[in-house]
PDB file of C-alpha atoms and ligand atoms in Angstrom:
ATOM      1  CA  MET A 154      87.312 105.082  77.056  1.00 49.00           C
ATOM      2  CA  ALA A 155      90.757 105.585  79.337  1.00 53.00           C
ATOM      3  CA  ARG A 156      90.640 102.158  79.633  1.00 57.00           C
ATOM      4  CA  ASN A 157      90.622 101.355  75.947  1.00 58.00           C
ATOM      5  CA  LYS A 158      93.451 103.734  75.446  1.00 67.00           C
ATOM      6  CA  ILE A 159      96.414 102.837  78.268  1.00 74.00           C
ATOM      7  CA  ILE A 160      95.391  99.138  77.860  1.00 73.00           C
ATOM      8  CA  GLN A 161      96.537  98.559  74.485  1.00 80.00           C
ATOM      9  CA  GLY A 162      99.802  96.501  74.984  1.00 88.00           C
ATOM     10  CA  THR A 163     100.254  97.876  78.390  1.00 94.00           C
ATOM     11  CA  LYS A 164      99.965  94.949  81.173  1.00 96.00           C
ATOM     12  CA  ILE A 165      98.013  96.119  83.967  1.00 97.00           C
ATOM     13  CA  PRO A 166      99.158  94.592  87.522  1.00 98.00           C
ATOM     14  CA  GLN A 167      96.697  93.150  89.556  1.00 98.00           C
ATOM     15  CA  HIS A 168      97.498  94.251  93.019  1.00 98.00           C
ATOM     16  CA  ILE A 169      98.759  97.832  93.414  1.00 98.00           C
ATOM     17  CA  ALA A 170      99.560  99.325  96.395  1.00 99.00           C
ATOM     18  CA  ILE A 171      99.792 102.985  97.112  1.00 99.00           C
ATOM     19  CA  ILE A 172     101.986 104.924 100.229  1.00 99.00           C
ATOM     20  CA  MET A 173      99.931 108.163  99.879  1.00 98.00           C
ATOM     21  CA  ASP A 174     102.731 110.554 101.297  1.00 98.00           C
ATOM     22  CA  GLY A 175     103.018 114.547 101.501  1.00 98.00           C
ATOM     23  CA  ASN A 176      99.405 115.693 102.052  1.00 98.00           C
ATOM     24  CA  GLY A 177     100.740 117.636 104.857  1.00 98.00           C
ATOM     25  CA  ARG A 178     103.561 119.372 102.663  1.00 98.00           C
ATOM     26  CA  TRP A 179     100.472 119.938  99.486  1.00 98.00           C
ATOM     27  CA  ALA A 180      98.470 121.943 102.190  1.00 98.00           C
ATOM     28  CA  LYS A 181     101.534 123.700 103.896  1.00 98.00           C
ATOM     29  CA  LYS A 182     102.813 125.043 100.581  1.00 98.00           C
ATOM     30  CA  ARG A 183      98.562 126.406 100.292  1.00 98.00           C
ATOM     31  CA  LEU A 184      98.748 128.079 103.853  1.00 98.00           C
ATOM     32  CA  MET A 185      96.556 126.039 104.752  1.00 98.00           C
ATOM     33  CA  PRO A 186      96.189 123.268 107.445  1.00 97.00           C
ATOM     34  CA  ARG A 187      97.287 119.808 107.209  1.00 98.00           C
ATOM     35  CA  SER A 188      93.910 118.558 107.879  1.00 97.00           C
ATOM     36  CA  PHE A 189      93.100 120.284 104.695  1.00 98.00           C
ATOM     37  CA  GLY A 190      95.519 118.341 103.194  1.00 98.00           C
ATOM     38  CA  HIS A 191      94.478 115.257 104.526  1.00 98.00           C
ATOM     39  CA  LYS A 192      90.844 115.698 103.122  1.00 98.00           C
ATOM     40  CA  GLN A 193      92.079 116.452  99.526  1.00 98.00           C
ATOM     41  CA  GLY A 194      94.262 113.432 100.370  1.00 98.00           C
ATOM     42  CA  MET A 195      91.181 110.826 100.891  1.00 98.00           C
ATOM     43  CA  GLU A 196      89.061 112.673  97.743  1.00 97.00           C
ATOM     44  CA  ARG A 197      92.094 111.707  95.628  1.00 98.00           C
ATOM     45  CA  MET A 198      92.603 108.099  97.178  1.00 98.00           C
ATOM     46  CA  ILE A 199      88.709 107.589  95.912  1.00 97.00           C
ATOM     47  CA  GLY A 200      89.257 108.967  92.229  1.00 97.00           C
ATOM     48  CA  LEU A 201      92.355 106.824  92.362  1.00 98.00           C
ATOM     49  CA  MET A 202      90.335 103.529  93.396  1.00 98.00           C
ATOM     50  CA  GLU A 203      87.674 103.958  90.657  1.00 97.00           C
ATOM     51  CA  HIS A 204      90.036 104.686  88.188  1.00 97.00           C
ATOM     52  CA  ALA A 205      92.628 101.777  88.979  1.00 98.00           C
ATOM     53  CA  PHE A 206      89.098  99.731  89.170  1.00 97.00           C
ATOM     54  CA  ASP A 207      88.215 100.957  85.503  1.00 96.00           C
ATOM     55  CA  LEU A 208      91.483 100.152  83.787  1.00 96.00           C
ATOM     56  CA  GLY A 209      91.471  96.502  85.117  1.00 96.00           C
ATOM     57  CA  VAL A 210      93.190  96.376  88.311  1.00 98.00           C
ATOM     58  CA  LYS A 211      92.132  93.690  91.148  1.00 98.00           C
ATOM     59  CA  TYR A 212      93.191  94.574  94.209  1.00 98.00           C
ATOM     60  CA  ILE A 213      94.289  98.191  95.663  1.00 98.00           C
ATOM     61  CA  THR A 214      96.236  98.506  99.406  1.00 98.00           C
ATOM     62  CA  VAL A 215      96.353 102.192 100.310  1.00 98.00           C
ATOM     63  CA  TYR A 216      98.607 103.143 103.216  1.00 98.00           C
ATOM     64  CA  ALA A 217      96.803 105.620 105.182  1.00 98.00           C
ATOM     65  CA  LEU A 218      98.038 105.182 108.766  1.00 98.00           C
ATOM     66  CA  SER A 219     101.282 103.920 110.008  1.00 98.00           C
ATOM     67  CA  THR A 220     102.160 102.420 113.545  1.00 97.00           C
ATOM     68  CA  GLU A 221     104.599 105.254 113.622  1.00 97.00           C
ATOM     69  CA  ASN A 222     102.228 107.936 112.289  1.00 98.00           C
ATOM     70  CA  LEU A 223     100.275 107.464 115.864  1.00 98.00           C
ATOM     71  CA  GLN A 224     103.106 109.483 117.502  1.00 98.00           C
ATOM     72  CA  ARG A 225     101.947 112.452 115.594  1.00 98.00           C
ATOM     73  CA  PRO A 226      99.629 115.260 117.693  1.00 97.00           C
ATOM     74  CA  LYS A 227      96.443 114.303 118.888  1.00 97.00           C
ATOM     75  CA  GLU A 228      94.924 117.205 117.055  1.00 97.00           C
ATOM     76  CA  GLU A 229      95.822 115.626 113.410  1.00 98.00           C
ATOM     77  CA  LEU A 230      95.085 112.280 114.585  1.00 98.00           C
ATOM     78  CA  GLU A 231      91.796 113.532 115.755  1.00 98.00           C
ATOM     79  CA  GLY A 232      91.412 115.104 112.308  1.00 98.00           C
ATOM     80  CA  LEU A 233      92.134 112.059 110.642  1.00 98.00           C
ATOM     81  CA  TYR A 234      89.219 109.879 112.548  1.00 98.00           C
ATOM     82  CA  ASN A 235      86.959 112.811 111.837  1.00 98.00           C
ATOM     83  CA  LEU A 236      87.359 112.139 108.348  1.00 98.00           C
ATOM     84  CA  ILE A 237      86.823 108.440 108.595  1.00 98.00           C
ATOM     85  CA  ARG A 238      83.692 109.301 111.194  1.00 98.00           C
ATOM     86  CA  ASN A 239      82.053 111.899 108.220  1.00 97.00           C
ATOM     87  CA  HIS A 240      83.056 110.712 105.119  1.00 96.00           C
ATOM     88  CA  PHE A 241      84.179 106.914 104.989  1.00 96.00           C
ATOM     89  CA  THR A 242      81.056 105.463 104.580  1.00 96.00           C
ATOM     90  CA  SER A 243      79.661 107.137 101.848  1.00 96.00           C
ATOM     91  CA  TYR A 244      82.870 106.866  99.944  1.00 95.00           C
ATOM     92  CA  MET A 245      83.421 103.415 100.195  1.00 95.00           C
ATOM     93  CA  GLU A 246      79.773 102.346  99.324  1.00 94.00           C
ATOM     94  CA  ARG A 247      80.334 104.321  96.226  1.00 94.00           C
ATOM     95  CA  VAL A 248      83.998 102.463  95.307  1.00 95.00           C
ATOM     96  CA  CYS A 249      82.673  99.066  96.471  1.00 94.00           C
ATOM     97  CA  SER A 250      79.617  99.099  94.509  1.00 93.00           C
ATOM     98  CA  LYS A 251      80.725  97.373  92.146  1.00 88.00           C
ATOM     99  CA  GLY A 252      81.608  94.163  93.793  1.00 95.00           C
ATOM    100  CA  VAL A 253      84.987  95.270  95.704  1.00 97.00           C
ATOM    101  CA  ARG A 254      85.483  94.061  99.452  1.00 97.00           C
ATOM    102  CA  LEU A 255      86.941  96.329 101.453  1.00 97.00           C
ATOM    103  CA  LYS A 256      89.448  94.990 104.404  1.00 98.00           C
ATOM    104  CA  ALA A 257      91.319  97.242 107.226  1.00 98.00           C
ATOM    105  CA  ILE A 258      94.661  96.116 107.424  1.00 98.00           C
ATOM    106  CA  GLY A 259      96.540  96.852 110.587  1.00 98.00           C
ATOM    107  CA  ASP A 260      96.440  96.845 114.875  1.00 98.00           C
ATOM    108  CA  THR A 261      92.823  98.561 114.129  1.00 98.00           C
ATOM    109  CA  THR A 262      92.166  98.247 117.953  1.00 98.00           C
ATOM    110  CA  LEU A 263      93.918 100.977 118.569  1.00 98.00           C
ATOM    111  CA  LEU A 264      91.813 103.343 116.618  1.00 98.00           C
ATOM    112  CA  PRO A 265      88.676 104.873 118.917  1.00 98.00           C
ATOM    113  CA  PRO A 266      85.987 102.872 119.138  1.00 98.00           C
ATOM    114  CA  ASP A 267      83.252 104.122 117.307  1.00 98.00           C
ATOM    115  CA  VAL A 268      86.163 104.441 113.775  1.00 98.00           C
ATOM    116  CA  GLN A 269      86.512 100.866 114.543  1.00 98.00           C
ATOM    117  CA  GLU A 270      82.763 100.389 114.381  1.00 98.00           C
ATOM    118  CA  ILE A 271      82.663 102.469 111.201  1.00 98.00           C
ATOM    119  CA  LEU A 272      85.098  99.960 109.545  1.00 98.00           C
ATOM    120  CA  ARG A 273      83.656  96.912 110.684  1.00 98.00           C
ATOM    121  CA  ASN A 274      80.322  97.934 109.035  1.00 97.00           C
ATOM    122  CA  SER A 275      82.351  98.333 106.111  1.00 97.00           C
ATOM    123  CA  GLU A 276      83.905  95.382 105.943  1.00 97.00           C
ATOM    124  CA  LYS A 277      80.505  93.724 106.854  1.00 97.00           C
ATOM    125  CA  LYS A 278      78.574  95.271 103.731  1.00 96.00           C
ATOM    126  CA  THR A 279      81.290  93.668 101.105  1.00 97.00           C
ATOM    127  CA  GLU A 280      82.101  90.215 102.755  1.00 96.00           C
ATOM    128  CA  GLY A 281      79.936  88.375 100.003  1.00 96.00           C
ATOM    129  CA  ASN A 282      82.411  90.168  97.253  1.00 96.00           C
ATOM    130  CA  GLU A 283      84.922  88.083  95.576  1.00 94.00           C
ATOM    131  CA  GLY A 284      87.700  88.775  93.246  1.00 94.00           C
ATOM    132  CA  LYS A 285      88.132  92.574  93.520  1.00 97.00           C
ATOM    133  CA  GLY A 286      89.407  94.360  97.327  1.00 98.00           C
ATOM    134  CA  ILE A 287      90.485  97.312  98.716  1.00 98.00           C
ATOM    135  CA  ASN A 288      92.878  97.180 101.771  1.00 98.00           C
ATOM    136  CA  ILE A 289      92.907 100.025 103.872  1.00 98.00           C
ATOM    137  CA  ALA A 290      96.115 100.301 105.857  1.00 98.00           C
ATOM    138  CA  LEU A 291      95.404 101.722 109.347  1.00 98.00           C
ATOM    139  CA  CYS A 292      97.695 101.374 112.690  1.00 98.00           C
ATOM    140  CA  TYR A 293      99.299  99.602 109.803  1.00 98.00           C
ATOM    141  CA  GLY A 294     102.913  98.248 110.197  1.00 98.00           C
ATOM    142  CA  ALA A 295     104.766  95.886 108.507  1.00 98.00           C
ATOM    143  CA  ARG A 296     107.277  94.735 111.282  1.00 98.00           C
ATOM    144  CA  ALA A 297     103.739  94.455 113.662  1.00 98.00           C
ATOM    145  CA  GLU A 298     102.327  92.263 110.625  1.00 98.00           C
ATOM    146  CA  LEU A 299     104.822  89.874 110.430  1.00 98.00           C
ATOM    147  CA  VAL A 300     105.063  89.458 114.515  1.00 98.00           C
ATOM    148  CA  ARG A 301     101.497  88.919 114.834  1.00 98.00           C
ATOM    149  CA  ALA A 302     101.246  86.271 111.920  1.00 98.00           C
ATOM    150  CA  THR A 303     104.609  84.205 113.485  1.00 98.00           C
ATOM    151  CA  ASN A 304     102.759  84.297 116.794  1.00 98.00           C
ATOM    152  CA  ILE A 305      99.420  83.044 115.121  1.00 98.00           C
ATOM    153  CA  ALA A 306     101.840  80.147 113.700  1.00 98.00           C
ATOM    154  CA  VAL A 307     103.710  79.792 117.122  1.00 98.00           C
ATOM    155  CA  GLU A 308     100.357  79.699 119.213  1.00 98.00           C
ATOM    156  CA  ARG A 309      99.100  76.772 116.996  1.00 98.00           C
ATOM    157  CA  GLY A 310     102.385  74.543 116.980  1.00 98.00           C
ATOM    158  CA  GLU A 311     103.045  75.199 113.394  1.00 97.00           C
ATOM    159  CA  LYS A 312     106.249  75.456 111.881  1.00 97.00           C
ATOM    160  CA  VAL A 313     106.170  78.172 108.735  1.00 97.00           C
ATOM    161  CA  THR A 314     106.961  77.874 105.192  1.00 98.00           C
ATOM    162  CA  GLU A 315     107.109  81.238 103.472  1.00 98.00           C
ATOM    163  CA  GLU A 316     103.455  80.119 101.796  1.00 98.00           C
ATOM    164  CA  SER A 317     101.982  79.284 104.959  1.00 98.00           C
ATOM    165  CA  LEU A 318     103.053  82.752 106.620  1.00 98.00           C
ATOM    166  CA  ALA A 319     102.288  84.826 103.553  1.00 98.00           C
ATOM    167  CA  GLY A 320      98.858  83.264 104.525  1.00 98.00           C
ATOM    168  CA  LEU A 321      98.689  84.210 108.161  1.00 98.00           C
ATOM    169  CA  LEU A 322      99.681  88.139 106.630  1.00 98.00           C
ATOM    170  CA  TYR A 323      96.263  90.859 106.498  1.00 98.00           C
ATOM    171  CA  THR A 324      96.661  89.912 102.590  1.00 98.00           C
ATOM    172  CA  GLY A 325      96.498  86.205 102.864  1.00 97.00           C
ATOM    173  CA  GLY A 326      94.939  85.256 100.177  1.00 96.00           C
ATOM    174  CA  GLN A 327      95.488  87.795  97.753  1.00 97.00           C
ATOM    175  CA  PRO A 328      97.914  88.244  95.234  1.00 97.00           C
ATOM    176  CA  ASP A 329     101.715  90.502  95.975  1.00 98.00           C
ATOM    177  CA  PRO A 330     101.447  93.676  95.085  1.00 98.00           C
ATOM    178  CA  GLU A 331     103.041  94.080  91.627  1.00 98.00           C
ATOM    179  CA  LEU A 332     103.629  97.957  91.642  1.00 98.00           C
ATOM    180  CA  ILE A 333     103.822  99.794  94.614  1.00 99.00           C
ATOM    181  CA  ILE A 334     103.833 103.511  94.244  1.00 99.00           C
ATOM    182  CA  ARG A 335     104.968 106.647  96.593  1.00 99.00           C
ATOM    183  CA  THR A 336     104.219 110.036  96.309  1.00 99.00           C
ATOM    184  CA  GLY A 337     105.716 112.952  98.049  1.00 98.00           C
ATOM    185  CA  LYS A 338     109.417 112.647  96.768  1.00 98.00           C
ATOM    186  CA  GLU A 339     110.230 110.377  99.722  1.00 98.00           C
ATOM    187  CA  VAL A 340     112.402 107.170  98.623  1.00 98.00           C
ATOM    188  CA  ARG A 341     111.297 104.807 101.361  1.00 98.00           C
ATOM    189  CA  LEU A 342     109.221 101.899 102.207  1.00 98.00           C
ATOM    190  CA  SER A 343     108.753 103.251 105.968  1.00 98.00           C
ATOM    191  CA  ASN A 344     107.388  99.800 107.319  1.00 98.00           C
ATOM    192  CA  PHE A 345     104.954  99.009 104.605  1.00 98.00           C
ATOM    193  CA  LEU A 346     104.146  95.392 103.184  1.00 98.00           C
ATOM    194  CA  LEU A 347     107.857  94.189 103.671  1.00 98.00           C
ATOM    195  CA  TYR A 348     106.969  90.421 103.386  1.00 98.00           C
ATOM    196  CA  GLN A 349     104.583  91.112 100.248  1.00 98.00           C
ATOM    197  CA  SER A 350     106.956  93.687  98.396  1.00 98.00           C
ATOM    198  CA  ALA A 351     109.658  91.062  98.027  1.00 98.00           C
ATOM    199  CA  TYR A 352     109.393  91.702  93.961  1.00 98.00           C
ATOM    200  CA  SER A 353     107.530  94.733  93.595  1.00 98.00           C
ATOM    201  CA  GLU A 354     108.384  97.139  90.894  1.00 98.00           C
ATOM    202  CA  LEU A 355     108.923 100.279  92.707  1.00 98.00           C
ATOM    203  CA  TYR A 356     107.617 103.811  91.404  1.00 98.00           C
ATOM    204  CA  PHE A 357     108.397 106.852  92.654  1.00 98.00           C
ATOM    205  CA  SER A 358     106.769 110.263  92.398  1.00 98.00           C
ATOM    206  CA  ASP A 359     107.457 113.742  93.243  1.00 98.00           C
ATOM    207  CA  LYS A 360     103.974 114.755  93.437  1.00 98.00           C
ATOM    208  CA  MET A 361     102.262 115.427  96.724  1.00 98.00           C
ATOM    209  CA  PHE A 362      99.759 112.727  96.708  1.00 99.00           C
ATOM    210  CA  PRO A 363      96.657 115.052  96.675  1.00 98.00           C
ATOM    211  CA  ALA A 364      98.341 116.697  93.389  1.00 98.00           C
ATOM    212  CA  PHE A 365      98.417 112.748  91.913  1.00 98.00           C
ATOM    213  CA  THR A 366      96.262 112.443  89.180  1.00 98.00           C
ATOM    214  CA  ASP A 367      94.630 109.462  87.240  1.00 98.00           C
ATOM    215  CA  LYS A 368      97.005 110.432  84.251  1.00 97.00           C
ATOM    216  CA  ASP A 369      99.887 110.321  86.875  1.00 98.00           C
ATOM    217  CA  LEU A 370      98.862 106.374  87.675  1.00 98.00           C
ATOM    218  CA  GLU A 371      98.295 105.606  84.136  1.00 97.00           C
ATOM    219  CA  LYS A 372     101.947 106.905  83.621  1.00 97.00           C
ATOM    220  CA  ALA A 373     102.741 104.384  86.357  1.00 98.00           C
ATOM    221  CA  ILE A 374     101.489 101.862  84.765  1.00 98.00           C
ATOM    222  CA  VAL A 375     103.041 102.343  81.954  1.00 97.00           C
ATOM    223  CA  TRP A 376     106.074 102.434  83.623  1.00 98.00           C
ATOM    224  CA  PHE A 377     105.437  99.307  85.145  1.00 98.00           C
ATOM    225  CA  SER A 378     104.268  97.499  82.085  1.00 97.00           C
ATOM    226  CA  SER A 379     107.593  98.317  80.235  1.00 96.00           C
ATOM    227  CA  ARG A 380     109.814  96.620  83.265  1.00 97.00           C
ATOM    228  CA  THR A 381     111.441  92.950  82.660  1.00 95.00           C
ATOM    229  CA  ARG A 382     110.513  91.336  85.879  1.00 95.00           C
ATOM    230  CA  ARG A 383     112.902  88.403  86.091  1.00 96.00           C
ATOM    231  CA  PHE A 384     111.962  86.855  89.204  1.00 96.00           C
ATOM    232  CA  GLY A 385     116.150  86.121  89.486  1.00 96.00           C
ATOM    233  CA  LYS A 386     116.246  84.667  85.842  1.00 96.00           C
ATOM    234  CA  THR A 387     118.399  85.634  83.158  1.00 98.00           C
ATOM    235  CA  ASP A 388     116.599  87.433  80.141  1.00 96.00           C
ATOM    236  CA  GLU A 389     117.115  84.288  78.218  1.00 96.00           C
ATOM    237  CA  GLN A 390     115.385  81.983  80.471  1.00 96.00           C
ATOM    238  CA  LEU A 391     112.145  84.571  80.059  1.00 95.00           C
ATOM    239  CA  LYS A 392     112.234  83.820  76.793  1.00 91.00           C
TER     240      LYS A 392
HETATM  241  C1  LIG B  14     100.877 110.897 104.266  1.00 81.20           C
HETATM  242  O1  LIG B  14     100.948 112.461 104.380  1.00 81.20           O
HETATM  243  C2  LIG B  14      99.423 110.968 105.363  1.00 81.20           C
HETATM  244  C3  LIG B  14      99.759 110.022 106.190  1.00 81.20           C
HETATM  245  C4  LIG B  14     100.360 109.984 106.936  1.00 81.20           C
HETATM  246  C5  LIG B  14      98.391 110.373 107.460  1.00 81.20           C
HETATM  247  P1  LIG B  14     101.726 113.554 105.375  1.00 81.20           P
HETATM  248  O2  LIG B  14     101.041 113.841 106.514  1.00 81.20           O
HETATM  249  O3  LIG B  14     102.901 112.235 105.790  1.00 81.20           O
HETATM  250  O4  LIG B  14     102.330 114.519 104.628  1.00 81.20           O
HETATM  251  P2  LIG B  14     103.290 115.204 104.570  1.00 81.20           P
HETATM  252  O5  LIG B  14     104.901 114.106 104.542  1.00 81.20           O
HETATM  253  O6  LIG B  14     103.796 115.666 105.870  1.00 81.20           O
HETATM  254  O7  LIG B  14     103.494 116.371 103.743  1.00 81.20           O
HETATM  255  C1  LIG B  15     103.860 106.827 105.324  1.00 81.20           C
HETATM  256  O1  LIG B  15     104.581 108.413 105.378  1.00 81.20           O
HETATM  257  C2  LIG B  15     102.798 105.942 105.966  1.00 81.20           C
HETATM  258  C3  LIG B  15     101.534 106.962 105.215  1.00 81.20           C
HETATM  259  C4  LIG B  15     101.887 107.283 104.158  1.00 81.20           C
HETATM  260  C5  LIG B  15     100.199 106.460 105.910  1.00 81.20           C
HETATM  261  P1  LIG B  15     105.334 108.945 106.850  1.00 81.20           P
HETATM  262  O2  LIG B  15     105.063 110.548 106.243  1.00 81.20           O
HETATM  263  O3  LIG B  15     104.714 108.790 107.802  1.00 81.20           O
HETATM  264  O4  LIG B  15     106.466 108.268 106.631  1.00 81.20           O
HETATM  265  P2  LIG B  15     108.069 109.228 107.038  1.00 81.20           P
HETATM  266  O5  LIG B  15     107.482 109.407 108.392  1.00 81.20           O
HETATM  267  O6  LIG B  15     108.305 110.005 106.389  1.00 81.20           O
HETATM  268  O7  LIG B  15     108.788 107.582 106.621  1.00 81.20           O
HETATM  269 MG1  LIG B  16     104.725 111.934 105.222  1.00 81.20          MG
END
């Protein structure tokens, strides 16, 4: 239903990436602990994923924890790991039940071993799925991703090309994100998908992530659809 309404004449991006920022401020405003914001954020993340797939999006990458976020207080990190321990498997089963493949991207070896195990299990259960994917970025940093990819090439004794380097990133084989959404009022990429975002349309929302609704996602997609993507060419050349 919602699908038809928005799809009329709207270009749906194949791959959307979301920087889910503002959980802490959202909770603080409600005099609640940051962990409450993260819980609400996780629920919103699942809702948005389901809606995006309903709209015809094929890949969704969500930034859940950056390499730099590992410097946060231990209690906050433990709270985030507990969310994964308690809810991740059932949430992912729900979203991935319609043929979606899950990948955890980032240096997940930095996570507690039992959390790594949960992620691996979800990845395994969905590895036969093709054509639709979720990348959940955990302990992810784009610079570290590029260094890792470069070192793989060096160890193989290969010179890289733009294509081969892209293939060595965690997102290898997937289309680049056409639309990157950041909630939470900040206007920066915070070390997210630096290579893959070369031609992404960037959409910034003042809303804190737990308050970013399905309608807000549709608004972002409609905005995306109105952009002229020139990839260096002139308007005349595009005709
Ligand atoms: C984003 O929300 C989620 C994570 C980084 C884990 P924040 O936790 O950064 O929320 P703010 O920016 O402090 O409001
Ligand atoms: C970016 O948010 C990382 C995630 C959303 C996971 P941050 O809140 O960590 O970003 P900065 O520190 O404000 O740039
Ligand atoms: Mg933040």
